[in-house]
Coordinates of C-alpha atoms in Angstrom, one line a residue:
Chain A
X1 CA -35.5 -38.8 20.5
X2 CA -31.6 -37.7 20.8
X3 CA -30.4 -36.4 17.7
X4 CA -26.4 -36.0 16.8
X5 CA -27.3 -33.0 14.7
X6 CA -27.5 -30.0 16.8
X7 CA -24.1 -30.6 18.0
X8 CA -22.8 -31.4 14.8
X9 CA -23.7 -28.1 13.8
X10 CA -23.0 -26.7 16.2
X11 CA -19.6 -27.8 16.3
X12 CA -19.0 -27.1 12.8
X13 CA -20.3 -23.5 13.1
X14 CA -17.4 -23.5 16.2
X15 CA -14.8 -24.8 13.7
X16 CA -15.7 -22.7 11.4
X17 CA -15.6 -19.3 13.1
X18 CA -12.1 -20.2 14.7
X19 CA -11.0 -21.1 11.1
X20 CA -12.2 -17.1 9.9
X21 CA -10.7 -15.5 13.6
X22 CA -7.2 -17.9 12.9
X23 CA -6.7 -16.5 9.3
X24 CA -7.9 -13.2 10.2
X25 CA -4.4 -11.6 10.8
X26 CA -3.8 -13.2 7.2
X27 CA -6.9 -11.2 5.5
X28 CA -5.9 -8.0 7.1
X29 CA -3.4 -5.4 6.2
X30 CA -0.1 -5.6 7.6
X31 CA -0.6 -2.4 8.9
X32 CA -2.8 -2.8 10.9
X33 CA -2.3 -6.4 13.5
X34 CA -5.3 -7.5 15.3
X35 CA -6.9 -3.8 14.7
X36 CA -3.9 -1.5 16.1
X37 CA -2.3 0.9 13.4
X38 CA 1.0 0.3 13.2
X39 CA 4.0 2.1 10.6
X40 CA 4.8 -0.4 7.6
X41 CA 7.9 -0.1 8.9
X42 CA 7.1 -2.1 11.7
X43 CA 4.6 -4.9 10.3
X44 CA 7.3 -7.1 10.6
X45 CA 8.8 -6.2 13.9
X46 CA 9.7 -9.5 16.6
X47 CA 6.5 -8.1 19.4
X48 CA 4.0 -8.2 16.7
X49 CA 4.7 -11.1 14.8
X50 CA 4.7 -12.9 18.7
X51 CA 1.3 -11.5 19.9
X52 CA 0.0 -12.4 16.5
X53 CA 1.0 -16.4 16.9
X54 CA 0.5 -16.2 20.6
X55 CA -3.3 -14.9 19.5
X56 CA -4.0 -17.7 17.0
X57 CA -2.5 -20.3 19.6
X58 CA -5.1 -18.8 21.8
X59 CA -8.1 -19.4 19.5
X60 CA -7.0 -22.9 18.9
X61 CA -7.5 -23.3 23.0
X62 CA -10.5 -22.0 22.9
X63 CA -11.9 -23.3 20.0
X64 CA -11.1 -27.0 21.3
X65 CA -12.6 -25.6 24.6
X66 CA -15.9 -24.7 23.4
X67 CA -16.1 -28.2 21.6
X68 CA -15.8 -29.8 24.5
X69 CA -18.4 -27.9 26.4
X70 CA -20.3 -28.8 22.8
X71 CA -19.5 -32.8 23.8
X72 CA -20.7 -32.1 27.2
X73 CA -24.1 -30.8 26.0
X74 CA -24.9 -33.9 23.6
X75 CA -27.5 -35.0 25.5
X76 CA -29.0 -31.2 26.2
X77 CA -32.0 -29.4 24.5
X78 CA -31.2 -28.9 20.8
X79 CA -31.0 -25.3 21.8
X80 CA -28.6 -25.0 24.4
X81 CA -26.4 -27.2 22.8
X82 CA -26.1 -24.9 19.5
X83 CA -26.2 -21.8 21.3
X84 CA -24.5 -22.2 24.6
X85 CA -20.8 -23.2 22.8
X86 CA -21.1 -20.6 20.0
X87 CA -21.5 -17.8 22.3
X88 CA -19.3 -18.8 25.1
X89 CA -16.7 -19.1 22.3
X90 CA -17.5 -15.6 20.5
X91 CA -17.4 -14.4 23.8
X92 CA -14.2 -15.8 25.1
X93 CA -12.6 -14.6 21.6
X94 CA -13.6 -11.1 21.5
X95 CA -11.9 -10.8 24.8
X96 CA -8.7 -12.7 23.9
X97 CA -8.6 -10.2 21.1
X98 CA -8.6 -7.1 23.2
X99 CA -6.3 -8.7 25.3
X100 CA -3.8 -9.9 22.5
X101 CA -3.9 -6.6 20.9
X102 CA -3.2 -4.4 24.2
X103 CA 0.5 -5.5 24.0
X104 CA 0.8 -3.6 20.6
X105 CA -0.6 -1.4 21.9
X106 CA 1.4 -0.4 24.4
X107 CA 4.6 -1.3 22.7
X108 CA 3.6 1.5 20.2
X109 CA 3.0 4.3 22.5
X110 CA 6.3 3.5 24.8
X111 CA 8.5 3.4 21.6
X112 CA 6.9 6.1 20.1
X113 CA 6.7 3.8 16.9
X114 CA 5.3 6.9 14.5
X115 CA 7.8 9.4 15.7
X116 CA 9.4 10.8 12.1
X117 CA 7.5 8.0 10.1
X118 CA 6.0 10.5 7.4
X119 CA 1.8 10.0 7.1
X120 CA -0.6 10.2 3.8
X121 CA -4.3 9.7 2.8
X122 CA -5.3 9.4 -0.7
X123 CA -8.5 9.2 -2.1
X124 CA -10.1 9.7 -5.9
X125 CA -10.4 13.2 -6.8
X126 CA -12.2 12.0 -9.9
X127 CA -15.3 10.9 -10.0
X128 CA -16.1 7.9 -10.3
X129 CA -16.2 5.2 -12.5
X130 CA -19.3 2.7 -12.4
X131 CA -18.4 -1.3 -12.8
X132 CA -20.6 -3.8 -14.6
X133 CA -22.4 -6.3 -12.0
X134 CA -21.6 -10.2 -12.4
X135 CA -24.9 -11.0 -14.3
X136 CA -23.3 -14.4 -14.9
X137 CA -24.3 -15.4 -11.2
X138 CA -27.8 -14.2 -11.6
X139 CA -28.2 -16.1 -14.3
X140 CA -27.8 -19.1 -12.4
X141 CA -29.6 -18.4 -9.8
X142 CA -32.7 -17.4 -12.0
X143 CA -32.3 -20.7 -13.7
X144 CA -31.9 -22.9 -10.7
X145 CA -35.1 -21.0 -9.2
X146 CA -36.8 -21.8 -12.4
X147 CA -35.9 -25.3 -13.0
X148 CA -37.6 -25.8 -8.8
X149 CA -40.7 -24.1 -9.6
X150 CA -41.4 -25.8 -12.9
X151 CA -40.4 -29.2 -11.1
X152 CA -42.7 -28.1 -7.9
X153 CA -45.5 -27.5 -10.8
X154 CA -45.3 -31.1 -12.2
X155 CA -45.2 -32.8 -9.1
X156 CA -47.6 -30.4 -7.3
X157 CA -50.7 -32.7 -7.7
X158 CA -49.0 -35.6 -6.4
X159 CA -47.8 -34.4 -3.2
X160 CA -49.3 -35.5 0.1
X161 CA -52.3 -33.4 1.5
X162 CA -51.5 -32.3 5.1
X163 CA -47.9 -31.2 3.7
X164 CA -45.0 -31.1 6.0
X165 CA -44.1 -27.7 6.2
X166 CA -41.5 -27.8 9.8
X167 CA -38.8 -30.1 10.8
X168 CA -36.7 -30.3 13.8
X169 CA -33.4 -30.1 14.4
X170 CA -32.8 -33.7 13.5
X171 CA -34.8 -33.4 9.9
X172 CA -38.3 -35.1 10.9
X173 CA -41.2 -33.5 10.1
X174 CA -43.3 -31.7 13.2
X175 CA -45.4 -29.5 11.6
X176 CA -48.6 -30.3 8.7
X177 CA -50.7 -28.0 7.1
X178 CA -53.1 -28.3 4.5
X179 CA -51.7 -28.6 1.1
X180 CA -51.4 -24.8 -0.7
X181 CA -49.1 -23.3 -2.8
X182 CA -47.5 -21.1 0.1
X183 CA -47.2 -24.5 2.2
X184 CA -45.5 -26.0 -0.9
X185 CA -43.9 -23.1 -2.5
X186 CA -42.9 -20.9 0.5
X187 CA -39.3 -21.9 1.0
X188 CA -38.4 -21.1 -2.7
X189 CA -40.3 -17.8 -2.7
X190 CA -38.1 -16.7 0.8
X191 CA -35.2 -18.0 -1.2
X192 CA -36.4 -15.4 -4.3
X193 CA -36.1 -12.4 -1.7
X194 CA -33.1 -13.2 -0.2
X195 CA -31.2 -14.2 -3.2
X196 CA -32.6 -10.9 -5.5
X197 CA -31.6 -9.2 -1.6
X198 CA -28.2 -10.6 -2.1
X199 CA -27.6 -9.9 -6.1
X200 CA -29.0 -6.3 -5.2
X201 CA -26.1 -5.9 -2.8
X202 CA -23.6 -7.1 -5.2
X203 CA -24.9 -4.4 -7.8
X204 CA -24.7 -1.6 -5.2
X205 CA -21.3 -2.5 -3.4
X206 CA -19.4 -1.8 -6.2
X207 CA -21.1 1.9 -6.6
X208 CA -20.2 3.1 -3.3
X209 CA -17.3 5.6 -2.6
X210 CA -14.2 4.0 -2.9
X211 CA -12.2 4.3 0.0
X212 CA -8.8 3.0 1.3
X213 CA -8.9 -0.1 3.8
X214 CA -8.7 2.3 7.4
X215 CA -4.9 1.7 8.4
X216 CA -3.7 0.4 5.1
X217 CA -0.7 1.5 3.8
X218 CA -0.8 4.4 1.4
X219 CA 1.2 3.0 -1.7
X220 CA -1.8 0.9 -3.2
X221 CA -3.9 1.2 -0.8
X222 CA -6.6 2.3 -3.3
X223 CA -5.8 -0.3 -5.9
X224 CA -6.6 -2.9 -2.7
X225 CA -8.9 -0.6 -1.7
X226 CA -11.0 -1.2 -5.1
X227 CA -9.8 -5.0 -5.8
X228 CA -11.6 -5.7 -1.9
X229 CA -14.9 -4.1 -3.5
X230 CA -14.8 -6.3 -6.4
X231 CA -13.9 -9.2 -4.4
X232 CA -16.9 -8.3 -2.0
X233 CA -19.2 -7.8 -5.0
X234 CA -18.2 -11.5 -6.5
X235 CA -19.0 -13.1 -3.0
X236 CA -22.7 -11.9 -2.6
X237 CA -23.3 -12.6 -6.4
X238 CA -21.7 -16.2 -5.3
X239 CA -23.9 -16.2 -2.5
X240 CA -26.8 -14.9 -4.2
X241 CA -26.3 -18.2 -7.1
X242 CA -25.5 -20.4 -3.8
X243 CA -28.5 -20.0 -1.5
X244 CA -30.7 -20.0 -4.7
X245 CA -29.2 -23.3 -5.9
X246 CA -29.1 -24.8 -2.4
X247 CA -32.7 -23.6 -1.5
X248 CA -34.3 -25.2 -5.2
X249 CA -32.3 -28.2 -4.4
X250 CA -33.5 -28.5 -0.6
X251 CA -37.2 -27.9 -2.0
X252 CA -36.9 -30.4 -4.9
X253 CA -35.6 -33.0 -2.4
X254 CA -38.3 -32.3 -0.3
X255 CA -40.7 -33.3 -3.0
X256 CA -39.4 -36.4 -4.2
X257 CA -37.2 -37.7 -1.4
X258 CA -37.9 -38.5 2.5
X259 CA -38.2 -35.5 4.2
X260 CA -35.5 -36.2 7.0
X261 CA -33.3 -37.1 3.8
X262 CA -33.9 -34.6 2.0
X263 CA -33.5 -31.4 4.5
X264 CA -30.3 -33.2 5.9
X265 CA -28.8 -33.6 2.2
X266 CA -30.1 -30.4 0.9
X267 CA -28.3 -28.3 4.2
X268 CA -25.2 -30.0 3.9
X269 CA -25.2 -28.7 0.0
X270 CA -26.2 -25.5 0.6
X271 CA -23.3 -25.1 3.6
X272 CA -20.9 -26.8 1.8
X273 CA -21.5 -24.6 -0.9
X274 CA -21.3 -20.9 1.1
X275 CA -18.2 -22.7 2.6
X276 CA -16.7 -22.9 -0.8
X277 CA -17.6 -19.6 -1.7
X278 CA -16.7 -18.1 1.2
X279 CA -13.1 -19.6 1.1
X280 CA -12.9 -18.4 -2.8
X281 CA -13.4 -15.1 -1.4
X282 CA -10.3 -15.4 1.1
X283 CA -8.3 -17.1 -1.5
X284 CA -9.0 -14.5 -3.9
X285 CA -8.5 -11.5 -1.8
X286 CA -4.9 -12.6 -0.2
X287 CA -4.1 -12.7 -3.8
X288 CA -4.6 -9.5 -4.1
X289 CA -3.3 -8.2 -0.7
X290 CA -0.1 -9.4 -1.7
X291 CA 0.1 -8.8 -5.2
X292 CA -0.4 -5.2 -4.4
X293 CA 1.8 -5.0 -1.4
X294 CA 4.9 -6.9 -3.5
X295 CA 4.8 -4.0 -5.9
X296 CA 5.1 -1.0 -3.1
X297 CA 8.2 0.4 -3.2
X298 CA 9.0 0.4 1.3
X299 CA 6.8 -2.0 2.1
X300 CA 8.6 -3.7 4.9
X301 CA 9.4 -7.2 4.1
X302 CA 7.6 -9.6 6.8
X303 CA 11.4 -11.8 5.9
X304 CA 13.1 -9.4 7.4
X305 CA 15.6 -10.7 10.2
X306 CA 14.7 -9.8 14.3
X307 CA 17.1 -7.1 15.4
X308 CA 17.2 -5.4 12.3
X309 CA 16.7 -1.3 12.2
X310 CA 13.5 -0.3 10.2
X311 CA 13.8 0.1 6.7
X312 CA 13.2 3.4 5.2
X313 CA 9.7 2.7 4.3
X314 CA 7.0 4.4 2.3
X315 CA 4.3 7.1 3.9
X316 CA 2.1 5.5 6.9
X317 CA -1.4 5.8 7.2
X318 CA -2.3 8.1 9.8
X319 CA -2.9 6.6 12.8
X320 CA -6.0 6.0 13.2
X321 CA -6.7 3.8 16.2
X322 CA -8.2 6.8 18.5
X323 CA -11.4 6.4 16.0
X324 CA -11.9 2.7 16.5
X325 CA -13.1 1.6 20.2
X326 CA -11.4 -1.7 20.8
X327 CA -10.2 -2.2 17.3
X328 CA -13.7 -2.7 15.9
X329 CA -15.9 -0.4 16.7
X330 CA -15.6 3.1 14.5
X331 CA -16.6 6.6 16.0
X332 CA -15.2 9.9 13.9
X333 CA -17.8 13.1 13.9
X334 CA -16.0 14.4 11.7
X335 CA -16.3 11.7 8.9
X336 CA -19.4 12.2 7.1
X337 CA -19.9 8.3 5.5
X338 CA -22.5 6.5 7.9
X339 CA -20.4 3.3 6.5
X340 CA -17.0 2.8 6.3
X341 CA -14.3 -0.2 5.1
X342 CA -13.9 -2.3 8.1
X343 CA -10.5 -3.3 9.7
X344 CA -10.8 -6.8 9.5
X345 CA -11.4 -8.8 6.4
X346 CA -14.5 -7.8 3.9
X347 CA -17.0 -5.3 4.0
X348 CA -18.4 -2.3 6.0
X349 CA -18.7 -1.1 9.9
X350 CA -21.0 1.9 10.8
X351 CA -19.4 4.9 11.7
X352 CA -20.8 5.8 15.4
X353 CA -20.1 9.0 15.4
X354 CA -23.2 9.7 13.1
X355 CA -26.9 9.8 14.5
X356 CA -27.5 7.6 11.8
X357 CA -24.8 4.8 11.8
X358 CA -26.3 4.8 16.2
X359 CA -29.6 4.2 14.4
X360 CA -29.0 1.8 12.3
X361 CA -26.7 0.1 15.1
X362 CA -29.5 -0.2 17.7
X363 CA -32.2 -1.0 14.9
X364 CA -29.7 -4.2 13.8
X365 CA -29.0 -5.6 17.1
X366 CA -32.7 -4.8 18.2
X367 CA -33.5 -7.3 15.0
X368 CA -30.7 -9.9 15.7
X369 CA -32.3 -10.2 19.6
X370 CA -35.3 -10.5 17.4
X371 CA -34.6 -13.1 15.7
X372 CA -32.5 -15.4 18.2
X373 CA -35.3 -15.0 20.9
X374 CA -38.0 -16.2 17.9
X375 CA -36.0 -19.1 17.1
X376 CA -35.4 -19.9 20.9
X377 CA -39.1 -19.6 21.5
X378 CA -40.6 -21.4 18.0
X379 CA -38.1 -24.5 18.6
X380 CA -38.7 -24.6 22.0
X381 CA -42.7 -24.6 21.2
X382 CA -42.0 -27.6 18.6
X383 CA -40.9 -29.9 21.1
Chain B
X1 CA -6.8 10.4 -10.3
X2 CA -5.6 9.8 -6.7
X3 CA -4.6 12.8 -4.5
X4 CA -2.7 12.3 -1.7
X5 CA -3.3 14.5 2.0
X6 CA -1.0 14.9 4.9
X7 CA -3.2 15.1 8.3
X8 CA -0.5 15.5 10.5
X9 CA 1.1 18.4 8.3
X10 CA 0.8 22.4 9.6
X11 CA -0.9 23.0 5.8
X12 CA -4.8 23.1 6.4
X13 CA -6.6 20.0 5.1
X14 CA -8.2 22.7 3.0
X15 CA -5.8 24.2 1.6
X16 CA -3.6 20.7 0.5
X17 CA -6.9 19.9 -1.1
X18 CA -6.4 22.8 -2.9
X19 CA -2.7 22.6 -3.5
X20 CA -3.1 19.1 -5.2
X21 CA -5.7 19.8 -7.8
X22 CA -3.9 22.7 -9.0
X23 CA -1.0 20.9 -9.3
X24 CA -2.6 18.2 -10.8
X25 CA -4.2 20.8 -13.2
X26 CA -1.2 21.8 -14.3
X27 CA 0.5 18.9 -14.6
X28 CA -2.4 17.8 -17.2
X29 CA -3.6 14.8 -14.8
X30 CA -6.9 16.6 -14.6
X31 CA -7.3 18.3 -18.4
X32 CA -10.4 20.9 -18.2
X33 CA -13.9 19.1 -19.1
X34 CA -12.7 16.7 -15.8
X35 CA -15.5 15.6 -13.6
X36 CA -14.5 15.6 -10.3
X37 CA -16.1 13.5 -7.2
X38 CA -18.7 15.4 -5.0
X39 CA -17.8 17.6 -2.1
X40 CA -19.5 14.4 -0.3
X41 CA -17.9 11.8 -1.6
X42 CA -14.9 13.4 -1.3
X43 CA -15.1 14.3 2.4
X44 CA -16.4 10.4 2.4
X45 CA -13.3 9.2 1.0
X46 CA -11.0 10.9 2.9
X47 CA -13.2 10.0 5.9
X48 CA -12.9 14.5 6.8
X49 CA -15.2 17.0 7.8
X50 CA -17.7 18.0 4.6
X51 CA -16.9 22.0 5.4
X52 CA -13.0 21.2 4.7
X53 CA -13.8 19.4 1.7
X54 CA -16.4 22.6 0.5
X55 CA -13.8 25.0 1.4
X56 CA -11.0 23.3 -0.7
X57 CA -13.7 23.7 -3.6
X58 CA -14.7 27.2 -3.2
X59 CA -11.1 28.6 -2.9
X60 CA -10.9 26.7 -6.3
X61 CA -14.1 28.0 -7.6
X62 CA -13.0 31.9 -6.8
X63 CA -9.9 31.2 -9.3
X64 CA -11.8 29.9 -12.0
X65 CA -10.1 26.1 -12.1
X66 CA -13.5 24.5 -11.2
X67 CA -16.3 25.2 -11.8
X68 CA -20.1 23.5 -10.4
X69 CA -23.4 23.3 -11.2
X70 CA -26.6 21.4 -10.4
X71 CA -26.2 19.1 -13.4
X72 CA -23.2 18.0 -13.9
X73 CA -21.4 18.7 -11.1
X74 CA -17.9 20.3 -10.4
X75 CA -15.6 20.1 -13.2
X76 CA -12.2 21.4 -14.2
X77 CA -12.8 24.7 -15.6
X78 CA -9.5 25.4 -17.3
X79 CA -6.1 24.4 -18.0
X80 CA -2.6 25.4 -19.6
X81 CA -4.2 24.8 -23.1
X82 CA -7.4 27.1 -22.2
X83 CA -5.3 30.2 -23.3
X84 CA -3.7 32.7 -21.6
X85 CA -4.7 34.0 -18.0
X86 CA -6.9 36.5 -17.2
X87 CA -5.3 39.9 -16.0
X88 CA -6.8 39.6 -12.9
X89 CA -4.9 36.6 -12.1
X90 CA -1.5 37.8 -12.2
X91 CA -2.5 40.9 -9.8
X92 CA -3.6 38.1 -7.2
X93 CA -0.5 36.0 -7.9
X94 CA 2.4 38.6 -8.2
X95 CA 2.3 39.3 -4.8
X96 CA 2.8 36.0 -3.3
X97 CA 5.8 35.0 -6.1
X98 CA 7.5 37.9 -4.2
X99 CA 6.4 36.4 -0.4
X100 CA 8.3 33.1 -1.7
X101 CA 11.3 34.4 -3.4
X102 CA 11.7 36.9 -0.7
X103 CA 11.6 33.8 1.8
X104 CA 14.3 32.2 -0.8
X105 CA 16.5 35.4 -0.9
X106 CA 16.2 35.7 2.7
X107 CA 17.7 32.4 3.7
X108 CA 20.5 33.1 1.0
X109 CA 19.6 30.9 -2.1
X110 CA 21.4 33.1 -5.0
X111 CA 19.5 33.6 -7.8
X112 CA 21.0 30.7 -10.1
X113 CA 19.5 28.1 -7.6
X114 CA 16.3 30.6 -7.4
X115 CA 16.1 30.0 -11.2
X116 CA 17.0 26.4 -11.6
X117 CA 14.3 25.6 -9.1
X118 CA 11.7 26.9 -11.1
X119 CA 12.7 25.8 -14.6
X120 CA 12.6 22.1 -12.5
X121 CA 9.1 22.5 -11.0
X122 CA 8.5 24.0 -14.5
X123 CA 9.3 21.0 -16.9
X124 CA 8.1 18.8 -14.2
X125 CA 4.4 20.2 -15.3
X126 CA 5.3 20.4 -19.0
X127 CA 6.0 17.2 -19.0
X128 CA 3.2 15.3 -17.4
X129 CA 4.3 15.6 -13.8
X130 CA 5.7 12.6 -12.0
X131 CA 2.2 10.8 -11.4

């Protein structure tokens, strides 16, 4: 049995994740381009604005690259064929980023690019402020959670009795047990954790310190700074409402449809519908990026013609790029948060420089191995 | 009520801490009855080391603008509507109006500049500060 799926997949998964590394340099602060702190006087300076287009050119390569490795493996296991092109392509990425960004690099320390430029931190001396969590979302979720279980209820006594409770890749059942509630019911009561996970995150993101985007340039930076941790908290109550809507819908189909059907149609949904909120997100959070950049007084314009001296421009951040190993990766003893605003688009990086943030590095990726060798082994096993 | 910090400055992280509040004590940005973030959140904020943020807060805690407890917190103890200083203060503070003006005096600002420099830093506070 060849199936088309696993390389569908993964070749959407490729597509997808050059799509995010592409528009990454769009979702980051001018400030800081392809992870390397740089003056805002020189955000729109001829070397960066080249290394940035010669980096996005690069991912286009590779991107098409690893598809075609993806063509080649049509006809391989299900496994290699997802795996093998998504992690030669991470791989090849990651390095074409440390590569890209070396030139700024350099071009920074030869020309000295923070000599006189005048640096500033700011932060809340207030405390502060709680927001309100976006209830509306878990509202739908309850209710599409609901709405499954009280459909599962009704049609509980006619579904068949060894239940399908697996499917391969390609969406046929492998896998029967004898019909119980966990057998029937087990997908939508994972899909109650994660979503409540999910909604719980949205509550707490909002709470934590509010701290300006590393690199970011001073004037707003704590307006983005705060607009970023709403947008954040939107997307996992949106994700939250999304999985919980996609998993009652993948569940209901399972009852009344054909199973390869129904798991097919209800995966597309759910992806379609993280997709969607995903892209929200970035839509909403360039938005802000340059609503609140337009309004800084010295905020170098990127318009600005080649050749032209820098303007007199607003404080910089400090430069900050001793503290993050390859762009990426943060290490400060001195900072006391174990989690701190990443670089690149949304969300949070553990500080290494705190026992803790190592801990909780090693127990994540320890987890992730985990997880990836189970799957390997488990579909492996079911064939 | 964002305060702004210059790492690259000779001023000790400390001590700009410091400077900042007061100013923004005076200016009225932070009225007394102000709860002010955590020495950890702070120090979080700022992404600095907690003992720089701790000893910005004690040197205010020794003039009486904040002060903390288990409770609430640290909050702005006084300001230029909590009546007049204590005697105390001006003892401390005498002494290092003469270190500035004789700095001024020194490098040969006369006395009218001396004066209008103060009256503008003056009604700068007085009126709200530029924040």
């Amino acid at each position: 049995m060849t199936s088309t799926f696993a390389p569908a997949f993964s070749a959407g998964l490729v597509a997808l994740l050059a799509l995010l590394l592409i528009a990454m340099p769009a979702i980051t602060p001018a400030t800081v381009p392809l992870g390397v702190a740089v003056p805002p006087s020189r955000t729109g300076d001829p070397l960066v604005r080249r290394v940035i287009t010669r980096y996005r050119i690069g991912e286009v390569v590779l991107a098409i690259v690893a598809l075609l490795v993806d063509a080649a493996l049509l006809f391989a296991p299900p496994v290699a064929g997802i795996f093998v092109p998504v992690f030669l392509f991470l791989a090849l990425s990651v390095a074409w980023l440390v590569l890209s960004r070396r030139t700024i690099i350099a071009a920074k320390r030869d020309q000295d690019w923070y000599e006189g430029v005048p640096v500033q931190q700011s932060a809340e001396v207030t405390a502060p402020t709680h927001h309100h969590p976006p209830l509306v979302w878990a509202i739908v979720a309850v209710l599409a959670f609901v709405a499954a279980f009280a459909i599962g209820a009704a049609v509980y006594p006619s579904l068949a009795d060894p239940y399908p409770v697996h499917f391969d890749l390609a969406g046929a059942p492998d896998r029967f047990e004898p019909k119980t509630l966990w057998a029937v019911f087990g997908l939508l009561i994972v899909g109650v954790g994660v979503a409540a996970l999910l909604f719980v995150l949205a509550v707490v993101v909002p709470r934590t310190a509010l701290r300006a985007t590393p690199g970011d340039a001073p004037q707003g930076a704590l307006a983005r700074a705060d607009a970023r941790r709403g947008v954040l908290a939107a997307l996992l109550a949106q994700l939250s409402a999304a999985i919980a809507v996609g998993l009652s819908l993948v569940s209901v189909l399972i009852w009344l449809a054909p199973p390869a059907v129904a798991t097919r149609t209800g995966l597309i949904v759910m992806i379609l519908l993280i997709v969607g909120v995903l892209a929200v997100a970035v839509v909403r959070y360039r938005r802000i990026v340059r609503r609140t950049s337009a309004s800084a007084p010295g905020h170098a314009s990127a318009a600005s013609p080649p050749g032209t001296p820098p303007r007199a421009a607003g404080p910089a951040a400090p430069d900050d790029d001793a503290h993050w190993k390859g762009g990426i990766i943060y290490v400060n003893r001195d900072d006391p948060s174990i989690w701190v605003p990443r670089r690149f688009g949304l969300g949070w990086t553990l500080n290494l420089g705190r026992p803790a943030g190592v801990v909780i590095g090693v127990v994540t990726i320890l987890v992730i191995v985990g997880i990836v060798v189970t799957v390997l082994l488990t579909t492996g096993h079911g064939r | 009520m964002q305060i702004d910090i210059d790492p690259r400055s000779d001023v000790p992280l400390y001590q700009q801490l410091h400077d900042r509040v007061v100013e923004a004590i005076a200016d009225g940005s932070l009225p007394a009855g102000t709860s002010l973030a955590s020495v950890r959140q702070l120090a979080g904020a700022f992404g600095i080391n907690l003992a720089t943020v701790a000893k910005g807060y004690d040197l205010l805690r020794q003039e009486g603008l904040v002060t903390t407890n288990r409770r609430s917190g640290s909050i702005v103890a006084r300001d230029a509507a909590s009546g007049p200083a204590a005697a105390s203060f001006s003892d401390g503070w005498v002494p290092r109006l003469r270190t500035l003006l004789a700095e001024a005096v020194a490098h040969g600002m006369t006395d009218h500049e001396v004066t209008t420099a103060v009256s503008t830093e003056l009604h700068r506070f007085r009126s709200g500060g530029d924040r």
